[in-house]
C-alpha cells in the first residue's frame, strides 16, 4: 500500500484575517505541522490540493467570493506547512479535489493506492473529495481533528463538522481517526 | 433556458420488497407520475439516471449489495413512470449521475442549460448529483417532496432528508421546491 | 499483470450491408473469433466497447450517420463473437472508448493493468482509445490484423491503416502485433 | 459565438536549444505574435495550454524526456507571445489539452462556444486537442501555418504535418485555415 496525504485548501488566503472560521483554522496549524512532519518521515507523499480561482469564473463568483486566485501568492500552501523540496501541489477549481484537476492522474503517477485527507472545510472540500475518492476506488482516512467545517442551514460549525464526519463515514466509507491515533 | 428533469435511481429494483425505505418510496410514486406528466407536457426532456452495477465490481460490492445489475430488468426505470417514446436513460456507476457516465455529454447534446432533479436518495444520488451539477455550472432545482433519503449516523430518514436538503441548498446552490410549487 | 481485451465497435450495425468497408470487416471475423476463444481460455476479460448513439445527438449527427443506436439490437456486439456469460459490454458515445464512458472505472473494478485492443476503425476508435489508454497510464497492444481502417484525405483504407498503426506506435507507445504473434 | 484562441505548448522550454524542430518553431513566432495581437484586438480570449510535467511522473518519463516541469520558468508561455494582463494559462498533463486539466471548465466559465487552435505539435497536442474538442462538442479551427509537427514512422516533419491536418479535418471536423485567411 502506498498512502498519500491530501491537504485540502490550506492556503495562505484561507488564514487571512477575513477568512471563514479563521481562529479555529489557525488554532490547529501546530498539530497539522506535527502530523505532516511525521508523515514525511514515514515516506508518504504530501499533496496540497489548493483551490485556484480565475477572476473570469462567472459561475463560481456568482456564489462565492474571490479568494485563492490562481498564480497569486495567497493561493499557495500555508508556508509553515509546506515543504517545497518534497511536497506536491495540485490545483482544483471547484469543491472536490478530483473535479477538473489532475489529482487522479497525479496519484496514478505516484502509484498511490490509498488516501489520508484533512483540511477545510469538512463540509465542502473534505466531504466531496472523500466521496470522489470512494467513487474512484481509493480507500480513505479522514483526520477528524485536522478539519474545520463550514456551517450551513443555521447549524453551528461544530454541528456541521459532526454531521459531515458521519456522512463521510457512511457514504465515502472513510475511516475517521484523529492525528494522534494515526501517529501511534 | 432548456431545462431537463433528472430522475435519480427510480428503478424497478429500488421498489422491490427488500429495498430500503420501500414503503416511503412507493408512497410518492403517484405524485412523481403526476409531476412527470406535467413536465412532459411542457416539453422538458426527462432523463432517468439509473445505477448500473456489474457483478465484477469488487470495490463497489465491498460496501453495498448488488442491485440494479446492468442489462437486467430490475435496473430499468419504474415502468409506471417511464415513457419509452420520449424519455432518455443514462447509466451511472457510482452515486453521482455525472461520475463515469455520459450524463454531461447527453445534456450538451440536448442543449440543456438547467436541471430539475429528484429521486433516491436525498443523501446519496441527489446530493452528489446536485453538487456535481453545480461544479459543472448547471443551475439546479431539487424537488423536495419527490426525494426519499438514506439514513446515516444513527439519524432518522426524515432528519437526514432535512440535513441533505439544507446542505444541497447551501453548497449546490439549488433551489429547493415542492412538486406543487413547480407545477403552479 | 491483468490484461483485458478491448473489442472496439464490432457491433451488428457495423457489419450491416450499408456499413463502411463491410467486406473487409466480415473477412476478418473468423480470425477475431479464434483470437477471442484463445484469450478467454487464458482467463483474460473481454470487453466489447460499443458506440451508443442517441437520436437526439444533434452535434454527433451533424457529422455522422445514425447507426449503433442505444438500446437497439444493431448496437449489440456481433453475435458470433460475443460470449454473454463471460464478456463485458461498455457503451461509448464518441470515438474514444474512454470518453464519456465507464471504461476506466470498469477496468479499475476488474483490476486491469494493461490492454490489448482491436476493431474498427484503426483510424478512429482504435487510435483514440490507444492514445487515451496511454494518457491514463495503461500499456497497450494493438492487434494489427484485427483492425480495419476508415480512409481519409483521399488515401486508401490500407494506407490510412498503416499510417494509423505507425502513429499509434509512436504516440500511444503501443506494441503492434498480429493475432498469430500473440497466440504463440 | 464566443471564440477562444488555444495556444498549445508554446512554452519557453519548447524553444530551448535542445528542443525538437526548434528552428522551424522559432521561424513562425513572428507570425504567431501578429495573429495573437489581431485576435486580442477582436476581443477573443487567448488561452495558453502548457504541458506541466512532474518529476515524479514515472509513466510519462518512461516515454518522454522531462521538459516543461511544473512551477519552473521553462514551463511558462513564450514571453514575447504572452500578455500577462489578458491571457489565461491552463496546465495539461498529457497530450490533449482537455485530459486531466481544467480546460473544459475554463471554457464554460468564459462562455466559450468555439475554438481556434495552433501550436506544437500538429501530430500530438493539436490533433488530440482538436479531437477532444469535437468529442466535447466544440467547433474548431486549426491554424495550419502556426503549427509544427512531430515526425513519426520514418516520415518527415512536413509529411506528418500534412497527414495530421488531413486527419484533423476528417475526424475532428475542423476547419483548416491559415493565419492570413482568418485575419482577412
XYZ file of C-alpha atoms in Angstrom:
736
model
C 0.000 0.000 0.000
C 1.229 3.432 -0.947
C -0.641 6.078 1.000
C -0.713 9.792 0.157
C -1.597 12.681 2.447
C -4.095 15.087 0.857
C -4.119 18.562 2.431
C -7.245 20.379 1.314
C -7.371 24.148 0.805
C -4.825 25.028 3.486
C -3.731 28.089 1.536
C -2.388 31.462 2.663
C -5.688 33.123 1.718
C -7.563 30.648 3.896
C -5.949 32.066 7.034
C -6.139 35.726 6.025
C -7.918 37.942 8.568
C -11.155 37.980 6.544
C -11.301 34.184 6.064
C -14.079 31.984 7.491
C -13.556 30.421 10.932
C -10.043 31.822 10.879
C -9.331 31.467 14.599
C -10.330 27.824 14.595
C -8.225 27.255 11.485
C -5.145 28.887 12.950
C -5.542 27.029 16.217
C -4.935 23.643 14.604
C -1.925 24.582 12.475
C 0.666 23.405 15.023
C -0.982 19.980 15.109
C -1.110 19.861 11.294
C 2.574 20.727 11.161
C 3.438 17.962 13.585
C 1.331 15.445 11.668
C 2.896 16.385 8.329
C 6.401 16.095 9.789
C 5.505 12.597 10.947
C 4.012 11.544 7.611
C 7.018 12.848 5.667
C 9.268 10.830 7.969
C 7.285 7.703 7.050
C 7.870 8.420 3.352
C 4.263 9.188 2.461
C 3.906 11.825 -0.271
C 2.140 15.026 0.824
C -0.152 16.636 -1.755
C -1.511 20.123 -1.194
C -4.749 20.411 -3.147
C -5.381 24.141 -3.409
C -8.372 25.954 -4.861
C -7.377 28.034 -7.868
C -9.943 30.583 -8.955
C -9.862 32.738 -12.053
C -11.320 36.207 -11.909
C -13.199 35.294 -15.104
C -15.075 32.481 -13.262
C -18.528 33.989 -13.670
C -20.405 30.952 -12.399
C -18.209 30.444 -9.360
C -18.187 34.115 -8.443
C -21.956 34.283 -8.563
C -21.930 32.150 -5.405
C -18.601 32.659 -3.649
C -16.093 35.415 -3.072
C -12.808 35.627 -4.981
C -10.011 34.137 -2.872
C -7.235 31.708 -3.801
C -6.776 33.426 -7.155
C -4.634 31.319 -9.456
C -0.925 32.305 -9.770
C -1.236 34.717 -6.808
C 0.725 34.272 -3.533
C -2.454 33.838 -1.465
C -3.224 30.643 -3.355
C -0.030 28.917 -2.193
C 0.047 26.355 0.630
C 0.441 27.883 4.094
C 4.190 28.487 4.264
C 4.805 26.887 7.635
C 3.144 23.636 6.498
C 4.733 23.264 3.078
C 7.993 21.515 2.224
C 8.949 22.840 -1.208
C 11.539 20.103 -1.685
C 9.185 17.193 -1.176
C 5.539 18.146 -1.408
C 3.300 18.199 -4.454
C 0.776 20.939 -5.326
C -2.393 20.203 -7.284
C -4.857 22.910 -8.310
C -8.581 22.318 -8.047
C -11.308 24.549 -9.469
C -14.392 23.543 -7.519
C -15.059 21.805 -4.196
C -13.758 18.299 -4.861
C -10.043 17.752 -5.277
C -10.799 15.398 -8.159
C -13.058 17.690 -10.191
C -11.444 19.337 -13.229
C -7.992 18.640 -11.786
C -5.062 16.313 -12.344
C -5.345 14.767 -8.866
C -6.282 11.277 -10.044
C -3.532 11.325 -12.688
C -1.006 12.532 -10.125
C -1.990 9.741 -7.738
C -1.610 7.189 -10.551
C 1.811 8.534 -11.488
C 2.861 8.271 -7.826
C 1.460 4.751 -7.545
C -0.797 5.859 -4.691
C -3.421 3.343 -3.597
C -4.961 4.977 -0.510
C -5.565 8.470 0.837
C -5.399 10.236 4.197
C -7.064 13.626 3.992
C -7.888 16.685 6.063
C -8.272 20.455 5.769
C -11.076 22.871 5.232
C -13.768 22.516 5.151
C -15.149 19.274 6.489
C -18.430 20.067 4.770
C -17.061 21.070 1.354
C -13.596 20.064 0.131
C -13.261 17.180 2.587
C -16.670 15.611 2.073
C -16.623 15.959 -1.732
C -13.032 14.736 -2.077
C -13.698 11.774 0.208
C -16.810 10.816 -1.799
C -14.971 11.200 -5.120
C -12.096 9.179 -3.663
C -14.558 6.377 -2.938
C -16.133 6.759 -6.391
C -12.676 6.305 -7.948
C -11.922 3.326 -5.713
C -9.478 4.767 -3.159
C -9.779 3.730 0.492
C -9.702 6.930 2.549
C -8.998 8.079 6.079
C -10.199 11.473 7.289
C -8.218 13.056 10.106
C -11.078 14.456 12.111
C -9.177 16.880 14.349
C -7.318 18.448 11.399
C -10.544 19.562 9.709
C -12.653 22.664 10.269
C -16.163 22.888 8.847
C -18.292 25.448 7.040
C -21.587 25.923 8.806
C -24.842 25.731 6.858
C -28.578 25.643 7.428
C -28.403 27.622 10.648
C -26.285 24.959 12.369
C -23.017 25.625 14.188
C -19.538 24.884 12.843
C -19.243 22.074 15.367
C -22.614 20.524 14.462
C -21.939 20.585 10.717
C -18.466 19.175 11.360
C -20.029 16.211 13.188
C -22.746 15.682 10.553
C -20.153 15.828 7.802
C -17.930 13.254 9.504
C -20.881 10.910 9.990
C -21.852 11.372 6.350
C -18.270 10.747 5.189
C -18.040 7.594 7.268
C -21.360 6.260 5.951
C -21.069 7.266 2.310
C -17.374 7.671 1.472
C -16.736 4.650 3.695
C -13.795 6.505 5.231
C -12.014 5.599 8.399
C -12.413 8.572 10.762
C -9.374 8.963 13.026
C -7.507 11.615 14.978
C -3.964 12.667 14.192
C -2.854 11.113 17.478
C -4.477 7.771 16.536
C -2.642 7.711 13.226
C 0.734 8.699 14.660
C 0.610 5.877 17.219
C -33.386 28.174 -20.924
C -33.736 24.499 -21.692
C -34.465 22.572 -18.514
C -34.175 18.807 -18.117
C -35.800 16.609 -15.473
C -33.331 14.217 -13.854
C -34.943 11.199 -12.168
C -32.399 9.538 -9.906
C -32.333 5.788 -9.267
C -36.083 5.227 -9.576
C -35.540 1.704 -10.882
C -37.601 -1.458 -10.553
C -35.077 -2.899 -8.102
C -35.402 0.200 -5.920
C -39.021 -0.669 -5.125
C -38.518 -4.424 -4.734
C -39.745 -5.795 -1.383
C -36.211 -5.929 0.049
C -35.298 -2.340 -0.951
C -34.517 0.415 1.576
C -37.381 2.626 2.781
C -39.596 0.880 0.265
C -42.936 1.952 1.721
C -41.920 5.598 1.705
C -40.653 5.217 -1.864
C -43.840 3.616 -3.130
C -45.990 6.182 -1.368
C -44.690 9.047 -3.505
C -44.906 7.327 -6.900
C -48.360 8.738 -7.783
C -47.040 12.272 -7.171
C -43.921 11.552 -9.257
C -46.121 10.272 -12.074
C -48.229 13.392 -11.995
C -45.168 15.638 -11.969
C -43.566 13.809 -14.896
C -46.788 14.020 -16.923
C -46.776 17.778 -16.326
C -43.118 18.218 -17.263
C -43.519 16.199 -20.464
C -46.452 18.403 -21.406
C -44.182 21.462 -21.021
C -41.684 19.883 -23.430
C -38.902 19.328 -20.889
C -36.809 16.217 -21.574
C -36.999 13.562 -18.841
C -33.767 11.687 -18.120
C -33.795 8.584 -15.944
C -30.345 8.233 -14.414
C -30.170 4.631 -13.236
C -27.419 2.901 -11.277
C -25.890 0.100 -13.315
C -23.769 -2.331 -11.307
C -21.605 -5.101 -12.662
C -21.233 -8.267 -10.646
C -17.469 -7.878 -11.165
C -17.496 -4.540 -9.257
C -15.274 -5.678 -6.413
C -14.821 -2.266 -4.871
C -18.489 -1.334 -5.016
C -19.660 -4.699 -3.694
C -17.316 -4.456 -0.732
C -19.600 -1.701 0.559
C -23.041 -2.174 -0.986
C -25.311 -5.011 -2.022
C -25.791 -5.993 -5.665
C -28.962 -4.405 -7.031
C -29.613 -2.582 -10.299
C -27.417 -5.037 -12.180
C -26.635 -3.756 -15.650
C -28.699 -5.194 -18.554
C -31.148 -6.844 -16.105
C -34.874 -5.904 -15.917
C -34.558 -4.660 -12.329
C -32.250 -1.904 -13.476
C -34.875 -0.326 -15.737
C -36.881 2.771 -14.784
C -40.023 2.016 -12.797
C -42.469 1.042 -15.534
C -45.346 3.273 -14.481
C -43.075 6.355 -14.524
C -41.281 5.790 -17.793
C -42.327 6.928 -21.263
C -40.329 4.768 -23.659
C -41.175 7.029 -26.605
C -39.859 10.222 -25.096
C -37.605 9.643 -22.114
C -33.855 9.187 -22.043
C -31.968 6.622 -19.933
C -28.431 7.251 -18.678
C -26.450 4.682 -16.699
C -24.363 5.726 -13.713
C -21.868 3.561 -11.861
C -21.466 5.316 -8.526
C -23.505 7.805 -6.505
C -23.355 10.913 -8.695
C -25.186 10.926 -12.002
C -22.183 12.661 -13.549
C -19.473 10.247 -12.402
C -18.212 7.805 -15.032
C -21.337 8.399 -17.118
C -22.385 10.206 -20.278
C -24.792 12.500 -18.427
C -22.912 15.727 -19.129
C -22.461 14.782 -22.795
C -26.147 13.896 -23.078
C -27.126 17.250 -21.571
C -24.845 19.055 -24.024
C -26.301 17.152 -26.979
C -29.801 18.111 -25.800
C -28.770 21.743 -25.304
C -29.829 21.555 -21.655
C -28.851 24.521 -19.503
C -30.555 23.794 -16.179
C -31.671 20.786 -14.155
C -34.636 19.803 -12.006
C -33.871 16.655 -10.042
C -35.364 14.238 -7.549
C -35.326 10.568 -6.561
C -33.491 8.439 -4.094
C -31.771 9.051 -2.110
C -31.657 12.640 -0.955
C -28.430 11.839 0.858
C -26.640 9.969 -1.936
C -27.624 10.279 -5.604
C -29.440 13.589 -5.127
C -26.827 15.377 -3.053
C -23.872 14.194 -5.160
C -25.611 14.895 -8.489
C -26.692 18.349 -7.316
C -23.135 19.180 -6.187
C -21.630 17.864 -9.449
C -24.281 19.827 -11.355
C -23.060 22.976 -9.610
C -19.435 22.024 -10.218
C -20.207 21.734 -13.941
C -22.100 25.025 -13.948
C -25.742 23.919 -14.128
C -28.356 25.769 -12.065
C -30.381 23.120 -10.247
C -33.733 22.710 -8.565
C -34.353 19.829 -6.153
C -37.975 18.685 -5.795
C -38.000 18.089 -2.064
C -41.183 16.023 -1.796
C -40.145 13.657 -4.581
C -36.997 12.565 -2.721
C -36.531 9.900 -0.041
C -33.324 9.771 1.991
C -30.915 7.121 3.237
C -30.401 7.420 6.953
C -26.908 7.543 8.393
C -25.103 8.166 11.663
C -27.995 6.958 13.790
C -30.321 9.672 12.483
C -33.781 9.059 11.064
C -34.706 9.090 7.374
C -36.572 12.330 7.939
C -33.675 14.015 9.776
C -31.117 13.058 7.127
C -33.532 14.182 4.408
C -33.720 17.614 6.039
C -29.959 17.869 6.587
C -29.329 16.824 2.999
C -31.716 19.439 1.625
C -30.090 22.159 3.736
C -26.665 21.016 2.559
C -27.799 20.960 -1.100
C -29.234 24.446 -0.807
C -26.068 25.823 0.800
C -23.446 24.016 -1.272
C -25.043 23.012 -4.594
C -26.856 26.368 -4.510
C -30.022 24.575 -5.573
C -33.497 25.964 -5.387
C -35.482 23.656 -3.079
C -39.133 23.426 -4.126
C -42.087 21.077 -3.925
C -43.709 19.488 -6.958
C -46.806 21.581 -6.328
C -44.709 24.798 -6.305
C -43.168 23.927 -9.643
C -46.426 22.909 -11.311
C -48.065 26.213 -10.383
C -0.332 -8.173 -14.770
C -4.029 -8.415 -15.530
C -4.669 -7.824 -19.208
C -8.063 -7.069 -20.748
C -9.113 -7.469 -24.376
C -10.866 -4.382 -25.728
C -13.028 -5.031 -28.804
C -13.867 -1.723 -30.447
C -17.147 -1.096 -32.269
C -17.629 -4.660 -33.524
C -21.406 -4.278 -33.416
C -24.165 -5.795 -35.523
C -24.731 -2.457 -37.265
C -21.061 -2.302 -38.194
C -21.450 -5.321 -40.474
C -24.840 -4.378 -41.932
C -24.886 -4.221 -45.751
C -24.631 -0.427 -45.776
C -21.671 -0.257 -43.362
C -18.231 1.079 -44.328
C -15.626 -1.374 -45.627
C -18.073 -4.149 -44.825
C -16.406 -6.851 -46.909
C -13.053 -6.251 -45.270
C -14.721 -6.260 -41.855
C -16.538 -9.529 -42.441
C -13.441 -11.163 -43.851
C -11.572 -10.958 -40.536
C -14.378 -12.171 -38.258
C -13.236 -15.828 -38.236
C -9.773 -14.722 -37.087
C -11.316 -12.455 -34.411
C -13.421 -15.364 -33.182
C -10.386 -17.605 -32.920
C -8.398 -14.929 -31.081
C -11.214 -14.287 -28.600
C -11.607 -18.004 -27.914
C -7.896 -18.142 -27.142
C -7.957 -15.087 -24.862
C -10.972 -16.378 -22.930
C -9.124 -19.647 -22.386
C -6.228 -17.682 -20.847
C -8.657 -16.031 -18.419
C -8.360 -12.523 -19.826
C -11.593 -10.498 -19.576
C -13.106 -9.465 -22.924
C -14.724 -6.025 -23.050
C -16.843 -5.021 -26.021
C -16.771 -1.233 -26.245
C -19.722 -0.337 -28.453
C -20.753 3.057 -29.770
C -24.144 4.059 -28.418
C -25.785 6.936 -30.252
C -28.952 8.750 -29.274
C -31.200 10.096 -31.974
C -31.154 13.393 -30.062
C -27.364 13.711 -30.562
C -27.507 16.890 -32.636
C -23.790 17.516 -32.638
C -22.826 13.958 -33.495
C -25.454 13.642 -36.219
C -24.264 16.824 -37.886
C -21.144 14.873 -38.864
C -22.002 11.181 -38.912
C -24.918 8.953 -39.794
C -27.124 7.350 -37.126
C -26.012 3.761 -36.528
C -25.438 1.872 -33.290
C -28.490 3.488 -31.724
C -28.541 2.903 -27.979
C -30.824 0.100 -26.698
C -31.418 -1.190 -30.252
C -30.321 -4.687 -31.425
C -27.910 -3.279 -34.016
C -25.832 -1.764 -31.246
C -25.048 -5.145 -29.657
C -21.734 -6.970 -30.136
C -21.617 -9.160 -33.243
C -23.399 -12.291 -32.060
C -20.838 -14.817 -33.227
C -18.066 -13.003 -31.322
C -19.826 -12.395 -28.025
C -19.961 -14.675 -25.003
C -22.900 -13.450 -22.954
C -21.804 -15.460 -19.919
C -18.329 -14.002 -19.664
C -17.887 -10.802 -21.656
C -18.441 -7.232 -20.544
C -20.165 -4.502 -22.592
C -19.277 -0.834 -22.205
C -21.045 1.935 -24.097
C -19.096 4.820 -25.583
C -20.543 7.984 -27.046
C -17.745 9.348 -29.209
C -14.621 7.912 -30.824
C -12.506 7.012 -27.802
C -13.586 4.163 -25.571
C -12.655 6.280 -22.569
C -14.593 9.424 -23.439
C -17.865 9.927 -21.542
C -17.919 6.232 -20.633
C -17.318 3.998 -17.644
C -14.420 2.169 -19.312
C -11.720 3.383 -16.927
C -13.923 2.633 -13.897
C -14.720 -0.828 -15.269
C -11.012 -1.529 -15.768
C -10.291 -0.414 -12.202
C -13.059 -2.620 -10.820
C -11.616 -5.570 -12.757
C -8.090 -4.787 -11.570
C -6.926 -4.483 -15.176
C -3.414 -3.106 -15.658
C -2.846 -3.487 -19.414
C -4.907 -3.548 -22.602
C -4.950 -5.481 -25.877
C -7.215 -3.795 -28.394
C -8.526 -4.099 -31.932
C -11.616 -3.395 -34.038
C -12.788 -0.639 -36.277
C -11.575 1.599 -37.182
C -7.818 1.773 -36.873
C -8.044 5.500 -37.582
C -10.859 6.369 -35.169
C -11.827 4.155 -32.222
C -8.502 2.317 -32.135
C -6.196 5.318 -32.386
C -8.166 7.456 -29.912
C -8.623 4.627 -27.405
C -4.940 3.696 -27.614
C -3.909 7.328 -27.041
C -6.347 7.721 -24.132
C -5.079 4.411 -22.754
C -1.569 5.859 -22.745
C -2.830 9.135 -21.244
C -4.388 7.149 -18.379
C -1.239 5.079 -17.920
C -2.195 1.708 -19.447
C 0.366 -0.194 -21.523
C -1.389 -1.216 -24.739
C -1.039 -3.722 -27.551
C -2.859 -3.206 -30.852
C -3.645 -6.348 -32.844
C -2.866 -5.035 -36.311
C -4.591 -7.722 -38.386
C -7.833 -7.498 -36.407
C -8.311 -3.820 -37.273
C -9.866 -2.217 -40.356
C -9.397 1.496 -41.018
C -11.510 4.427 -42.149
C -9.937 6.158 -45.093
C -9.451 9.914 -45.049
C -7.785 12.668 -47.041
C -8.049 10.816 -50.318
C -5.857 7.943 -49.088
C -6.799 4.272 -49.301
C -8.042 2.130 -46.418
C -4.730 0.277 -46.449
C -2.647 3.465 -46.422
C -4.582 5.046 -43.545
C -4.392 1.730 -41.682
C -0.599 1.800 -41.971
C -0.323 5.487 -41.017
C -2.596 4.927 -38.048
C -0.545 1.985 -36.794
C 2.673 3.982 -37.101
C 1.051 6.875 -35.255
C -0.251 4.556 -32.522
C 3.175 3.000 -32.075
C 4.889 6.393 -31.861
C 2.367 8.275 -29.759
C 0.325 5.740 -27.789
C 3.556 3.761 -27.354
C 1.619 0.602 -28.172
C 3.116 -2.703 -29.095
C 1.854 -3.553 -32.601
C 1.416 -7.304 -33.074
C -0.591 -9.780 -35.100
C -3.089 -12.192 -33.592
C -0.775 -15.067 -34.524
C 2.151 -13.399 -32.675
C 0.075 -13.018 -29.537
C -1.330 -16.565 -29.601
C 2.144 -18.088 -29.846
C -20.498 32.847 -30.842
C -17.696 33.334 -28.375
C -14.461 32.016 -29.811
C -11.301 31.322 -27.812
C -7.750 31.026 -29.126
C -5.974 27.925 -27.806
C -2.166 28.116 -27.981
C -0.736 24.637 -27.483
C 2.605 24.012 -25.794
C 4.284 27.228 -26.913
C 6.409 27.299 -23.772
C 9.909 28.613 -23.112
C 11.257 25.060 -22.900
C 9.778 24.291 -26.310
C 12.175 26.767 -27.964
C 15.245 25.904 -25.899
C 18.279 24.912 -27.989
C 17.723 21.184 -27.357
C 14.003 21.238 -28.302
C 12.565 19.341 -31.283
C 12.331 21.137 -34.616
C 13.463 24.281 -32.850
C 14.431 26.262 -35.953
C 11.060 25.652 -37.550
C 9.351 26.609 -34.298
C 11.271 29.840 -33.909
C 10.717 30.766 -37.534
C 6.948 31.103 -37.093
C 6.953 33.089 -33.840
C 6.659 36.500 -35.543
C 3.556 35.302 -37.394
C 2.093 33.873 -34.161
C 2.711 37.195 -32.436
C 0.936 39.091 -35.195
C -2.001 36.685 -35.144
C -2.367 36.915 -31.358
C -2.269 40.714 -31.484
C -5.080 40.601 -34.025
C -7.192 38.154 -32.011
C -6.780 40.168 -28.819
C -7.942 43.246 -30.702
C -11.115 41.365 -31.703
C -11.784 40.571 -28.028
C -11.235 36.811 -28.264
C -9.741 35.293 -25.099
C -6.286 33.733 -25.571
C -5.608 30.558 -23.589
C -2.094 29.158 -23.364
C -2.396 25.444 -22.718
C 1.018 24.413 -21.431
C 2.304 20.947 -20.601
C 3.144 20.659 -16.917
C 5.244 17.652 -16.010
C 6.137 16.462 -12.537
C 9.491 14.813 -11.977
C 7.586 12.037 -10.187
C 5.689 11.189 -13.427
C 7.074 7.680 -13.783
C 4.767 6.648 -16.609
C 5.291 9.786 -18.650
C 9.053 9.785 -18.168
C 9.310 6.208 -19.347
C 8.443 7.526 -22.816
C 9.395 11.189 -22.970
C 12.100 13.477 -21.645
C 11.479 15.866 -18.742
C 10.726 19.349 -20.094
C 8.032 21.844 -19.137
C 8.424 20.964 -15.461
C 5.556 22.366 -13.426
C 6.221 25.609 -11.500
C 9.546 26.144 -13.352
C 10.226 29.143 -15.650
C 10.658 26.922 -18.725
C 7.044 25.851 -18.469
C 5.719 29.399 -18.939
C 4.319 30.680 -22.246
C 6.961 32.097 -24.586
C 7.448 35.597 -23.195
C 7.116 37.503 -26.455
C 3.741 35.848 -27.164
C 2.123 36.186 -23.773
C 0.047 39.086 -22.473
C 0.034 38.677 -18.694
C -2.797 41.175 -18.304
C -5.244 39.421 -20.586
C -4.290 35.840 -21.356
C -5.239 32.702 -19.486
C -2.885 29.793 -18.674
C -4.151 26.226 -18.346
C -1.893 23.328 -17.403
C -2.212 19.993 -19.166
C -0.525 16.752 -18.144
C -0.647 14.634 -21.269
C -1.063 15.315 -24.993
C -4.620 16.620 -25.159
C -5.423 19.995 -23.666
C -8.621 18.514 -22.241
C -7.117 15.491 -20.496
C -6.731 15.799 -16.714
C -6.993 19.578 -16.972
C -9.473 22.344 -16.252
C -9.679 23.426 -19.904
C -13.314 22.461 -20.428
C -14.312 24.111 -17.138
C -12.375 27.250 -18.041
C -14.106 27.407 -21.429
C -17.502 27.036 -19.741
C -16.698 29.790 -17.246
C -15.693 32.046 -20.144
C -18.838 31.155 -22.097
C -16.690 29.939 -24.998
C -18.547 28.096 -27.752
C -15.864 27.571 -30.407
C -12.098 27.142 -30.586
C -9.265 28.302 -32.834
C -6.102 26.353 -32.085
C -2.482 26.009 -33.110
C 0.952 25.221 -31.704
C 3.128 22.194 -31.416
C 2.872 19.690 -32.393
C 0.373 19.157 -35.182
C 0.650 15.427 -34.573
C 0.314 15.434 -30.763
C -1.189 18.336 -28.822
C -3.043 19.762 -31.831
C -4.556 16.539 -33.149
C -5.581 15.243 -29.703
C -6.984 18.598 -28.545
C -8.918 19.030 -31.795
C -10.397 15.519 -31.486
C -11.287 16.053 -27.813
C -12.762 19.421 -28.762
C -15.036 17.633 -31.236
C -15.849 14.936 -28.672
C -16.958 17.673 -26.243
C -18.974 19.419 -28.935
C -16.812 22.452 -29.789
C -16.478 23.540 -33.425
C -12.760 24.017 -34.059
C -10.467 25.794 -36.488
C -6.817 24.762 -36.792
C -4.417 27.447 -37.998
C -2.277 25.318 -40.278
C 0.698 27.648 -40.704
C 1.041 28.240 -36.949
C 1.611 24.543 -36.249
C 4.808 22.476 -36.407
C 4.634 18.683 -36.339
C 6.470 15.834 -34.652
C 7.677 13.331 -37.186
C 6.932 9.644 -36.721
C 7.205 6.350 -38.552
C 10.188 7.448 -40.618
C 8.217 10.269 -42.295
C 9.362 13.876 -42.464
C 8.059 16.736 -40.318
C 6.320 18.143 -43.375
C 4.677 14.835 -44.331
C 3.373 14.156 -40.815
C 2.142 17.749 -40.628
C 0.096 17.202 -43.791
C -1.240 13.816 -42.657
C -2.168 15.266 -39.292
C -4.061 18.163 -40.859
C -5.957 15.794 -43.143
C -6.794 13.583 -40.168
C -7.921 16.584 -38.100
C -10.146 17.814 -40.911
C -11.729 14.370 -41.411
C -12.093 13.298 -37.791
C -12.156 16.420 -35.616
C -14.207 18.069 -38.369
C -12.045 21.167 -38.004
C -11.825 23.996 -40.439
C -8.206 24.182 -41.608
C -7.150 27.754 -42.355
C -4.059 29.923 -42.472
C -3.492 32.872 -40.172
C -3.825 35.188 -43.170
C -7.214 33.661 -44.074
C -8.515 34.219 -40.579
C -7.223 37.789 -40.270
C -8.950 38.821 -43.515
